[in-house]
Amino acid sequence: MGLSKDDIAKNFADIEERVDASAKKTGRSRSDITIVAVSKTVGAETVGQAVEAGIRDFGENYVQEYLKKREVLPDTVRWHIIGPLQSNKVKYILNGICLLHSLDRLALAQEIEKQCEKNGTEISALVQLNIGKEPTKSGIFEEDLAHFLRDVSVMRRIRLKGLMAIPPAALKADDNRPYFERMRILFDRYKRDYPDFQYLSMGMSGDFEAAIEEGSNVVRIGTAVFGARSN
Ligand SMILES: *Cc1c(COP(=O)(O)O)cnc(C)c1O
């Protein structure tokens, strides 16, 4: 069973308060941070309740699931694709998403470029880094980032908007601060060369406060909005 509109509104208000407090530690506030409610595995009806509670940004991991929800939810929703994207699914996300957080390989960028060319569209994307160099995670290694950005920046249909990372699973929220800090240093460095850079996407339910304090301006929060996922 999904949560009610009131439950979701309360969860989100709590999150907003914590986001605001963390942002203030770095001279920012709630309005400087985009909160993406991660709605993977959450039913369309419950996402509809979240929309009614005033949430606008939703993150989905699976294209199929995203398409189903998109069909029944209002056009005002801003959809983010945050999970690994297979090249053969690119054609389904060309028109409806506001940001792809998981651009993680050149073959994917090439497919996006090709499909966008064909459809006369563009896509805004974040480059996903594998900041902890974990074999089980996708993403670019930081030493390959300069080269990757150069390769993608010549593609005319991809707007490079910044960076994203999922640091290693941590026991305590603070454990990932060094990774978050490293990401912010990379973000600031490449922002000089890529003026469209504006989003640093890091921080989830367990560690978004630390992420914001280290410079994140997009957090992706599932469990704290919708409750624990059953699968
Ligand atoms: C599931 C997921 C999240 C949200 O995780 P929670 O711990 O539930 O907040 C954030 N980012 C990505 C890429 C995810 O897959």
mmCIF file of C-alpha atoms and ligand atoms in Angstrom:
data_model
loop_
_atom_site.group_PDB
_atom_site.id
_atom_site.type_symbol
_atom_site.label_atom_id
_atom_site.label_comp_id
_atom_site.label_asym_id
_atom_site.label_seq_id
_atom_site.Cartn_x
_atom_site.Cartn_y
_atom_site.Cartn_z
ATOM 1 C CA MET A 1 0.000 0.000 0.000
ATOM 2 C CA GLY A 2 1.206 3.467 -0.863
ATOM 3 C CA LEU A 3 1.234 6.381 1.530
ATOM 4 C CA SER A 4 -1.544 8.955 1.586
ATOM 5 C CA LYS A 5 -1.202 12.477 0.293
ATOM 6 C CA ASP A 6 -0.950 13.781 3.874
ATOM 7 C CA ASP A 7 1.783 11.292 4.834
ATOM 8 C CA ILE A 8 3.789 12.219 1.758
ATOM 9 C CA ALA A 9 3.281 15.940 2.340
ATOM 10 C CA LYS A 10 4.499 15.556 5.910
ATOM 11 C CA ASN A 11 7.553 13.521 4.883
ATOM 12 C CA PHE A 12 8.396 16.051 2.215
ATOM 13 C CA ALA A 13 7.979 19.010 4.560
ATOM 14 C CA ASP A 14 10.404 17.344 7.007
ATOM 15 C CA ILE A 15 12.895 16.772 4.209
ATOM 16 C CA GLU A 16 12.560 20.359 3.009
ATOM 17 C CA GLU A 17 13.293 21.601 6.507
ATOM 18 C CA ARG A 18 16.426 19.461 6.768
ATOM 19 C CA VAL A 19 17.502 20.472 3.265
ATOM 20 C CA ASP A 20 17.086 24.118 4.213
ATOM 21 C CA ALA A 21 19.117 23.725 7.416
ATOM 22 C CA SER A 22 21.971 21.991 5.562
ATOM 23 C CA ALA A 23 21.902 24.501 2.722
ATOM 24 C CA LYS A 24 22.109 27.378 5.205
ATOM 25 C CA LYS A 25 25.406 25.988 6.505
ATOM 26 C CA THR A 26 26.833 26.800 3.082
ATOM 27 C CA GLY A 27 25.121 30.148 2.576
ATOM 28 C CA ARG A 28 22.289 28.745 0.528
ATOM 29 C CA SER A 29 18.682 27.791 1.229
ATOM 30 C CA ARG A 30 15.933 25.345 0.263
ATOM 31 C CA SER A 31 15.272 27.130 -3.028
ATOM 32 C CA ASP A 32 18.844 26.501 -4.217
ATOM 33 C CA ILE A 33 18.417 22.741 -3.948
ATOM 34 C CA THR A 34 16.359 20.544 -6.275
ATOM 35 C CA ILE A 35 14.728 17.681 -4.407
ATOM 36 C CA VAL A 36 13.999 14.769 -6.714
ATOM 37 C CA ALA A 37 11.501 12.352 -5.188
ATOM 38 C CA VAL A 38 12.670 8.916 -6.270
ATOM 39 C CA SER A 39 9.513 7.039 -7.196
ATOM 40 C CA LYS A 40 10.949 3.769 -8.492
ATOM 41 C CA THR A 41 8.675 0.828 -7.593
ATOM 42 C CA VAL A 42 6.093 3.296 -6.216
ATOM 43 C CA GLY A 43 2.706 2.946 -7.896
ATOM 44 C CA ALA A 44 1.344 5.648 -10.188
ATOM 45 C CA GLU A 45 -1.513 6.298 -7.815
ATOM 46 C CA THR A 46 0.841 7.099 -4.957
ATOM 47 C CA VAL A 47 2.981 9.270 -7.216
ATOM 48 C CA GLY A 48 -0.267 11.049 -8.077
ATOM 49 C CA GLN A 49 -0.761 11.704 -4.352
ATOM 50 C CA ALA A 50 2.744 13.145 -4.219
ATOM 51 C CA VAL A 51 1.931 15.442 -7.130
ATOM 52 C CA GLU A 52 -1.150 16.609 -5.244
ATOM 53 C CA ALA A 53 1.045 17.197 -2.209
ATOM 54 C CA GLY A 54 2.995 19.662 -4.340
ATOM 55 C CA ILE A 55 6.042 17.615 -5.400
ATOM 56 C CA ARG A 56 7.142 18.305 -8.975
ATOM 57 C CA ASP A 57 10.409 16.423 -9.584
ATOM 58 C CA PHE A 58 10.383 12.629 -9.742
ATOM 59 C CA GLY A 59 13.214 10.208 -10.388
ATOM 60 C CA GLU A 60 12.745 6.856 -12.088
ATOM 61 C CA ASN A 61 15.244 4.052 -12.673
ATOM 62 C CA TYR A 62 13.402 1.928 -15.199
ATOM 63 C CA VAL A 63 12.223 3.271 -18.534
ATOM 64 C CA GLN A 64 9.222 0.956 -18.730
ATOM 65 C CA GLU A 65 7.987 2.087 -15.341
ATOM 66 C CA TYR A 66 8.596 5.733 -16.177
ATOM 67 C CA LEU A 67 6.571 5.464 -19.402
ATOM 68 C CA LYS A 68 3.625 3.902 -17.606
ATOM 69 C CA LYS A 69 3.502 6.627 -14.960
ATOM 70 C CA ARG A 70 4.105 9.422 -17.386
ATOM 71 C CA GLU A 71 1.044 8.370 -19.326
ATOM 72 C CA VAL A 72 -1.307 8.814 -16.376
ATOM 73 C CA LEU A 73 0.277 11.710 -14.494
ATOM 74 C CA PRO A 74 0.018 15.442 -15.253
ATOM 75 C CA ASP A 75 2.322 17.085 -17.810
ATOM 76 C CA THR A 76 3.555 19.450 -15.108
ATOM 77 C CA VAL A 77 5.677 16.637 -13.630
ATOM 78 C CA ARG A 78 9.414 16.925 -14.259
ATOM 79 C CA TRP A 79 10.837 13.450 -14.828
ATOM 80 C CA HIS A 80 14.428 12.532 -14.080
ATOM 81 C CA ILE A 81 16.004 9.294 -15.253
ATOM 82 C CA ILE A 82 18.496 8.329 -12.553
ATOM 83 C CA GLY A 83 19.251 4.633 -13.201
ATOM 84 C CA PRO A 84 21.527 2.888 -15.703
ATOM 85 C CA LEU A 85 20.101 3.418 -19.192
ATOM 86 C CA GLN A 86 20.361 0.763 -21.867
ATOM 87 C CA SER A 87 21.110 2.134 -25.322
ATOM 88 C CA ASN A 88 18.063 0.433 -26.808
ATOM 89 C CA LYS A 89 15.818 2.391 -24.425
ATOM 90 C CA VAL A 90 17.087 5.822 -25.432
ATOM 91 C CA LYS A 91 14.401 6.298 -28.049
ATOM 92 C CA TYR A 92 11.693 6.153 -25.377
ATOM 93 C CA ILE A 93 12.995 9.028 -23.284
ATOM 94 C CA LEU A 94 13.716 11.593 -25.981
ATOM 95 C CA ASN A 95 10.793 13.897 -25.429
ATOM 96 C CA GLY A 96 9.553 13.565 -21.902
ATOM 97 C CA ILE A 97 12.407 13.920 -19.443
ATOM 98 C CA CYS A 98 13.933 17.028 -17.954
ATOM 99 C CA LEU A 99 17.286 15.521 -16.946
ATOM 100 C CA LEU A 100 19.216 12.301 -17.420
ATOM 101 C CA HIS A 101 21.441 11.766 -14.355
ATOM 102 C CA SER A 102 23.192 8.636 -15.575
ATOM 103 C CA LEU A 103 25.212 9.362 -18.696
ATOM 104 C CA ASP A 104 27.944 6.838 -17.963
ATOM 105 C CA ARG A 105 29.551 5.717 -21.226
ATOM 106 C CA LEU A 106 30.416 6.920 -24.689
ATOM 107 C CA ALA A 107 28.246 4.368 -26.510
ATOM 108 C CA LEU A 108 25.218 5.738 -24.663
ATOM 109 C CA ALA A 109 26.115 9.320 -25.574
ATOM 110 C CA GLN A 110 26.479 8.307 -29.211
ATOM 111 C CA GLU A 111 23.081 6.633 -29.229
ATOM 112 C CA ILE A 112 21.481 9.697 -27.594
ATOM 113 C CA GLU A 113 23.095 11.942 -30.198
ATOM 114 C CA LYS A 114 21.868 9.738 -33.025
ATOM 115 C CA GLN A 115 18.299 9.443 -31.751
ATOM 116 C CA CYS A 116 18.027 13.145 -30.917
ATOM 117 C CA GLU A 117 19.330 14.035 -34.370
ATOM 118 C CA LYS A 118 16.658 11.823 -35.896
ATOM 119 C CA ASN A 119 13.916 13.382 -33.771
ATOM 120 C CA GLY A 120 15.054 16.974 -33.739
ATOM 121 C CA THR A 121 15.384 17.016 -29.952
ATOM 122 C CA GLU A 122 18.053 17.607 -27.332
ATOM 123 C CA ILE A 123 18.748 16.042 -23.953
ATOM 124 C CA SER A 124 20.158 17.567 -20.796
ATOM 125 C CA ALA A 125 22.429 15.141 -19.007
ATOM 126 C CA LEU A 126 24.689 14.726 -16.002
ATOM 127 C CA VAL A 127 27.793 12.603 -16.260
ATOM 128 C CA GLN A 128 27.717 9.828 -13.687
ATOM 129 C CA LEU A 129 31.015 9.233 -11.934
ATOM 130 C CA ASN A 130 32.040 6.033 -10.232
ATOM 131 C CA ILE A 131 33.656 8.053 -7.492
ATOM 132 C CA GLY A 132 34.368 5.039 -5.266
ATOM 133 C CA LYS A 133 35.710 2.985 -8.197
ATOM 134 C CA GLU A 134 33.375 0.137 -7.302
ATOM 135 C CA PRO A 135 33.325 -2.766 -9.773
ATOM 136 C CA THR A 136 29.571 -3.208 -9.304
ATOM 137 C CA LYS A 137 28.719 0.409 -10.138
ATOM 138 C CA SER A 138 28.614 2.145 -13.457
ATOM 139 C CA GLY A 139 30.085 5.545 -14.087
ATOM 140 C CA ILE A 140 33.185 7.266 -15.376
ATOM 141 C CA PHE A 141 36.386 7.189 -13.318
ATOM 142 C CA GLU A 142 37.555 10.667 -12.408
ATOM 143 C CA GLU A 143 40.820 10.281 -14.320
ATOM 144 C CA ASP A 144 38.784 9.628 -17.483
ATOM 145 C CA LEU A 145 36.392 12.522 -16.928
ATOM 146 C CA ALA A 146 38.250 15.235 -18.869
ATOM 147 C CA HIS A 147 38.468 13.006 -21.929
ATOM 148 C CA PHE A 148 34.852 11.888 -21.657
ATOM 149 C CA LEU A 149 33.582 15.452 -21.352
ATOM 150 C CA ARG A 150 35.612 16.475 -24.379
ATOM 151 C CA ASP A 151 34.159 13.621 -26.441
ATOM 152 C CA VAL A 152 30.585 14.405 -25.432
ATOM 153 C CA SER A 153 30.882 18.176 -25.708
ATOM 154 C CA VAL A 154 31.282 17.968 -29.490
ATOM 155 C CA MET A 155 27.919 16.228 -29.734
ATOM 156 C CA ARG A 156 25.377 18.858 -30.629
ATOM 157 C CA ARG A 157 22.307 17.293 -29.063
ATOM 158 C CA ILE A 158 23.585 16.695 -25.547
ATOM 159 C CA ARG A 159 23.603 19.528 -23.030
ATOM 160 C CA LEU A 160 26.172 18.740 -20.356
ATOM 161 C CA LYS A 161 24.592 20.068 -17.174
ATOM 162 C CA GLY A 162 26.873 18.681 -14.494
ATOM 163 C CA LEU A 163 27.819 15.597 -12.516
ATOM 164 C CA MET A 164 26.172 12.823 -10.523
ATOM 165 C CA ALA A 165 27.473 10.133 -8.202
ATOM 166 C CA ILE A 166 26.352 7.354 -5.904
ATOM 167 C CA PRO A 167 29.129 6.844 -3.363
ATOM 168 C CA PRO A 168 29.751 3.453 -1.740
ATOM 169 C CA ALA A 169 27.120 2.212 0.705
ATOM 170 C CA ALA A 170 28.047 3.691 4.075
ATOM 171 C CA LEU A 171 27.247 2.861 7.663
ATOM 172 C CA LYS A 172 27.114 6.490 8.723
ATOM 173 C CA ALA A 173 26.082 9.493 6.660
ATOM 174 C CA ASP A 174 29.408 11.180 7.362
ATOM 175 C CA ASP A 175 31.424 8.303 5.891
ATOM 176 C CA ASN A 176 30.821 9.606 2.401
ATOM 177 C CA ARG A 177 31.883 13.187 2.982
ATOM 178 C CA PRO A 178 35.297 12.660 1.330
ATOM 179 C CA TYR A 179 33.547 11.389 -1.817
ATOM 180 C CA PHE A 180 31.077 14.261 -1.794
ATOM 181 C CA GLU A 181 33.879 16.734 -1.320
ATOM 182 C CA ARG A 182 35.868 15.199 -4.161
ATOM 183 C CA MET A 183 32.804 15.475 -6.412
ATOM 184 C CA ARG A 184 32.416 19.139 -5.568
ATOM 185 C CA ILE A 185 36.043 19.824 -6.421
ATOM 186 C CA LEU A 186 35.597 18.103 -9.804
ATOM 187 C CA PHE A 187 32.332 19.962 -10.397
ATOM 188 C CA ASP A 188 33.943 23.340 -9.691
ATOM 189 C CA ARG A 189 36.930 22.520 -11.853
ATOM 190 C CA TYR A 190 34.935 21.482 -14.931
ATOM 191 C CA LYS A 191 32.379 24.243 -14.525
ATOM 192 C CA ARG A 192 35.092 26.572 -15.758
ATOM 193 C CA ASP A 193 35.327 24.720 -19.078
ATOM 194 C CA TYR A 194 31.654 23.804 -19.407
ATOM 195 C CA PRO A 195 29.521 26.856 -18.692
ATOM 196 C CA ASP A 196 26.259 24.855 -18.853
ATOM 197 C CA PHE A 197 27.328 22.983 -15.726
ATOM 198 C CA GLN A 198 24.828 23.814 -13.004
ATOM 199 C CA TYR A 199 23.827 20.596 -11.243
ATOM 200 C CA LEU A 200 25.752 18.456 -8.820
ATOM 201 C CA SER A 201 23.465 15.487 -8.095
ATOM 202 C CA MET A 202 24.419 13.597 -4.932
ATOM 203 C CA GLY A 203 22.775 12.626 -1.686
ATOM 204 C CA MET A 204 19.997 10.115 -0.958
ATOM 205 C CA SER A 205 17.728 9.434 2.044
ATOM 206 C CA GLY A 206 20.581 8.375 4.312
ATOM 207 C CA ASP A 207 23.118 11.064 3.514
ATOM 208 C CA PHE A 208 21.565 14.059 1.782
ATOM 209 C CA GLU A 209 22.454 16.479 4.560
ATOM 210 C CA ALA A 210 26.149 15.634 4.338
ATOM 211 C CA ALA A 211 25.947 15.844 0.537
ATOM 212 C CA ILE A 212 24.384 19.311 0.624
ATOM 213 C CA GLU A 213 26.900 20.543 3.168
ATOM 214 C CA GLU A 214 29.638 19.412 0.781
ATOM 215 C CA GLY A 215 28.068 21.267 -2.154
ATOM 216 C CA SER A 216 25.340 19.151 -3.725
ATOM 217 C CA ASN A 217 22.438 21.069 -5.266
ATOM 218 C CA VAL A 218 20.331 18.099 -6.403
ATOM 219 C CA VAL A 219 19.346 15.341 -3.987
ATOM 220 C CA ARG A 220 17.569 12.132 -4.980
ATOM 221 C CA ILE A 221 15.364 10.934 -2.167
ATOM 222 C CA GLY A 222 13.185 7.831 -2.241
ATOM 223 C CA THR A 223 12.717 6.104 1.105
ATOM 224 C CA ALA A 224 12.362 9.278 3.148
ATOM 225 C CA VAL A 225 9.504 10.462 0.898
ATOM 226 C CA PHE A 226 7.620 7.247 0.115
ATOM 227 C CA GLY A 227 8.726 4.832 2.865
ATOM 228 C CA ALA A 228 10.804 1.660 2.494
ATOM 229 C CA ARG A 229 10.550 -0.101 -0.844
ATOM 230 C CA SER A 230 9.173 -3.619 -0.644
ATOM 231 C CA ASN A 231 11.394 -4.940 -3.435
HETATM 232 C C1 LIG B 1 16.965 4.380 -5.403
HETATM 233 C C2 LIG B 1 17.859 5.496 -5.730
HETATM 234 C C3 LIG B 1 17.888 6.673 -4.942
HETATM 235 C C4 LIG B 1 17.046 6.872 -3.684
HETATM 236 O O1 LIG B 1 17.501 6.087 -2.649
HETATM 237 P P1 LIG B 1 16.857 6.230 -1.158
HETATM 238 O O2 LIG B 1 17.915 5.667 -0.298
HETATM 239 O O3 LIG B 1 15.603 5.445 -1.166
HETATM 240 O O4 LIG B 1 16.625 7.666 -0.933
HETATM 241 C C5 LIG B 1 18.724 7.701 -5.344
HETATM 242 N N1 LIG B 1 19.492 7.606 -6.441
HETATM 243 C C6 LIG B 1 19.500 6.492 -7.218
HETATM 244 C C7 LIG B 1 20.366 6.458 -8.418
HETATM 245 C C8 LIG B 1 18.699 5.422 -6.883
HETATM 246 O O5 LIG B 1 18.722 4.318 -7.649
#
